[in-house]
Amino acid sequence: MRIAVLAGGVGGAKFVRGVRHAMPDADIRVVVNTGDDLWLTGVRVCPDLDSIMYALAGVNDTERGWGRAGESERVSAELAAYGVGWPWFTLGDLDLGTHLARTSLLRDGLTLTAATERLAARWPIGVTLLPMSDQPVETHVRVADGLVHFEEWWVRHRAAVPALGFEQLGVQSASPTPEVLTAIAEADAVLLAPSNPVVSIGTILGVPGMRDALATTPAPVVGVSPIIGGAALRGMAAECLAAIGVAVSADAVARHYGARSSGGLLDGWLVDTADAAAVDELIGDGIRAAARPLYLTTLDESAAIVRSALELGLPRR
Ligand code: GDP
Ligand code: CA
């Protein structure tokens, strides 16, 4: 079985671990948001690719929620002493090793896809990580004073500066990679992780050609709600949804993606049991919907969510 997953960083990583646990023999290809990428202190940082790689390799810092476990910050302290970089965006020493290796590969002429394959080859992660595009696309946030990089709005301002909108710089000249198009076209099922609908999944969908690829794949497309009982579990999906005028609810996000039968994306949508009341109306809108516990806590619970999503997409399996 071939499964393609669209995912952002930390939420995406928890979901993909569930996919791997539920379907250990499947060919799992993860299309990852690269809109958070940036050049910082001379190196290319790809936050979502690294969050997934570290989590699947089991070397992520589960307490902090980002970066490598057992991390030190000697290099960052030196950079700060020189006044180079963003003092509020600490890159750990082990993490910097990843960014240096990636930058070296990119400077040798590898695409981001090829560089990512080389980095991931070090770890037995059991899935293929595919950047959504090899062309740089960087999400910026429109605030009252102008545009700031997404990571500055997110990490420095903790999303407290009101976002007026999001812009994907570079997106006009970006395209999905051939690897991404193949993964979607040849999948038996396409799953949307419960990642941020605006700045993770939304960014991936914004790459010209991505929506067409999803519309034309013979595979069912099933999403898992990142919103439970009217709130985002972690992260700032609520602030992001507000900025684009979408209500913070499981069914509003489903309608934002839209039913595939009426020009949208979704064949199916899983909501949490807290949102069971939304199921009938979503079915009426042409989206196969079901309510299941959607907390990605243990591996077994995450795998159960994945199985439910697959059953919704492939009911005769
Ligand atoms: P980021 O790139 O690191 O911000 O992470 P993602 O975009 O992949 O995921 C962030 C989203 O994951 C947030 O909007 C959360 O609502 C969602 N999320 C986090 N934990 C869970 C969970 O246990 N269950 C569900 N359904 N969603 C979750
Ligand atoms: Ca992210």
CSV table of N, CA and C and ligand atoms in Angstrom, one decimal, residues 7-14 33 36 48 51 154 194-197 199-200 224-228 231-237 294-297 305, ligand 1:
chain,number,residue,atom,x,y,z
A,7,ALA,N,2.0,17.3,5.3
A,7,ALA,CA,2.3,17.6,6.7
A,7,ALA,C,3.1,18.8,7.0
A,8,GLY,N,2.9,19.4,8.1
A,8,GLY,CA,3.8,20.5,8.6
A,8,GLY,C,4.8,19.9,9.6
A,9,GLY,N,5.2,20.6,10.6
A,9,GLY,CA,6.3,20.1,11.5
A,9,GLY,C,5.9,19.2,12.6
A,10,VAL,N,5.7,19.8,13.8
A,10,VAL,CA,5.5,19.0,15.0
A,10,VAL,C,4.2,18.2,15.0
A,11,GLY,N,3.1,18.8,14.7
A,11,GLY,CA,1.8,18.1,14.6
A,11,GLY,C,1.9,17.0,13.5
A,12,GLY,N,2.5,17.4,12.4
A,12,GLY,CA,2.7,16.5,11.3
A,12,GLY,C,3.6,15.3,11.7
A,13,ALA,N,4.6,15.5,12.5
A,13,ALA,CA,5.5,14.5,12.9
A,13,ALA,C,4.8,13.4,13.8
A,14,LYS,N,3.9,13.9,14.7
A,14,LYS,CA,3.2,13.0,15.5
A,14,LYS,C,2.3,12.1,14.7
A,33,ASN,N,5.8,20.8,4.3
A,33,ASN,CA,5.8,22.2,4.1
A,33,ASN,C,7.2,22.8,4.2
A,36,ASP,N,8.3,27.5,6.0
A,36,ASP,CA,9.0,28.1,7.2
A,36,ASP,C,10.5,28.2,7.0
A,48,ASP,N,10.3,22.4,9.4
A,48,ASP,CA,9.3,21.3,9.4
A,48,ASP,C,9.9,20.0,8.9
A,51,SER,N,11.8,18.8,12.0
A,51,SER,CA,11.0,18.3,13.1
A,51,SER,C,10.5,16.9,12.8
A,154,TRP,N,6.1,34.0,14.6
A,154,TRP,CA,5.7,32.9,15.4
A,154,TRP,C,6.6,32.8,16.7
A,194,PRO,N,-3.1,16.5,10.7
A,194,PRO,CA,-3.8,17.6,11.5
A,194,PRO,C,-2.8,18.7,11.7
A,195,SER,N,-2.2,19.1,10.7
A,195,SER,CA,-1.2,20.2,10.7
A,195,SER,C,-1.9,21.5,10.6
A,196,ASN,N,-1.2,22.6,10.8
A,196,ASN,CA,-1.9,24.0,10.7
A,196,ASN,C,-2.5,24.1,9.3
A,197,PRO,N,-3.8,24.4,9.3
A,197,PRO,CA,-4.5,24.4,7.9
A,197,PRO,C,-4.0,25.6,7.1
A,199,VAL,N,-0.7,27.7,7.6
A,199,VAL,CA,0.7,27.9,7.4
A,199,VAL,C,1.5,26.6,7.2
A,200,SER,N,0.8,25.5,7.3
A,200,SER,CA,1.4,24.2,7.0
A,200,SER,C,0.8,23.6,5.7
A,224,VAL,N,-7.5,14.9,8.8
A,224,VAL,CA,-7.8,14.8,10.2
A,224,VAL,C,-7.8,16.2,10.8
A,225,SER,N,-8.8,16.5,11.6
A,225,SER,CA,-9.0,17.8,12.1
A,225,SER,C,-7.9,18.2,13.1
A,226,PRO,N,-7.3,19.4,13.0
A,226,PRO,CA,-6.3,19.9,14.0
A,226,PRO,C,-7.1,20.6,15.1
A,227,ILE,N,-8.4,20.8,14.8
A,227,ILE,CA,-9.2,21.6,15.8
A,227,ILE,C,-10.1,20.6,16.5
A,228,ILE,N,-10.0,20.7,17.9
A,228,ILE,CA,-10.9,19.9,18.7
A,228,ILE,C,-11.7,20.7,19.6
A,231,ALA,N,-10.9,24.5,19.5
A,231,ALA,CA,-9.6,25.1,19.8
A,231,ALA,C,-8.5,24.3,19.2
A,232,ALA,N,-7.4,24.9,18.9
A,232,ALA,CA,-6.2,24.2,18.4
A,232,ALA,C,-5.5,23.7,19.6
A,233,LEU,N,-5.0,22.4,19.5
A,233,LEU,CA,-4.4,21.8,20.7
A,233,LEU,C,-3.1,22.5,21.1
A,234,ARG,N,-2.2,22.7,20.1
A,234,ARG,CA,-1.0,23.3,20.4
A,234,ARG,C,-0.7,24.3,19.2
A,235,GLY,N,0.2,25.2,19.4
A,235,GLY,CA,0.5,26.0,18.3
A,235,GLY,C,-0.6,27.1,18.1
A,236,MET,N,-0.5,27.8,17.0
A,236,MET,CA,-1.4,29.0,16.9
A,236,MET,C,-2.3,29.0,15.7
A,237,ALA,N,-2.8,27.8,15.5
A,237,ALA,CA,-3.7,27.6,14.3
A,237,ALA,C,-4.9,28.6,14.5
A,294,LEU,N,-9.2,12.1,18.7
A,294,LEU,CA,-8.1,12.6,17.8
A,294,LEU,C,-6.9,13.1,18.5
A,295,TYR,N,-6.7,12.7,19.8
A,295,TYR,CA,-5.5,13.1,20.5
A,295,TYR,C,-4.3,12.2,20.1
A,296,LEU,N,-3.3,12.8,19.5
A,296,LEU,CA,-2.1,12.1,19.1
A,296,LEU,C,-1.2,12.0,20.3
A,297,THR,N,-1.6,11.1,21.3
A,297,THR,CA,-0.8,11.0,22.5
A,297,THR,C,0.2,9.8,22.4
A,305,ILE,N,-6.0,6.5,14.9
A,305,ILE,CA,-6.5,7.7,14.1
A,305,ILE,C,-6.2,7.4,12.6
B,1,GDP,P1,4.3,23.0,13.2
B,1,GDP,O1,4.7,23.1,11.7
B,1,GDP,O2,5.4,22.5,14.0
B,1,GDP,O3,3.6,24.2,13.7
B,1,GDP,O4,3.2,21.8,13.2
B,1,GDP,P2,2.0,21.4,12.3
B,1,GDP,O5,1.5,22.5,11.4
B,1,GDP,O6,2.4,20.1,11.7
B,1,GDP,O7,0.9,21.1,13.4
B,1,GDP,C1,0.4,22.0,14.2
B,1,GDP,C2,-1.1,21.6,14.5
B,1,GDP,O8,-1.1,20.3,15.0
B,1,GDP,C3,-1.8,22.5,15.4
B,1,GDP,O9,-2.7,23.3,14.7
B,1,GDP,C4,-2.5,21.6,16.4
B,1,GDP,O10,-3.9,21.9,16.5
B,1,GDP,C5,-2.4,20.2,15.8
B,1,GDP,N1,-2.2,19.2,16.8
B,1,GDP,C6,-1.2,19.1,17.7
B,1,GDP,N2,-1.4,18.0,18.5
B,1,GDP,C7,-2.5,17.4,18.0
B,1,GDP,C8,-3.2,16.2,18.4
B,1,GDP,O11,-2.9,15.5,19.4
B,1,GDP,N3,-4.4,15.9,17.7
B,1,GDP,C9,-4.8,16.7,16.7
B,1,GDP,N4,-5.9,16.3,16.1
B,1,GDP,N5,-4.2,17.8,16.3
B,1,GDP,C10,-3.0,18.2,16.9
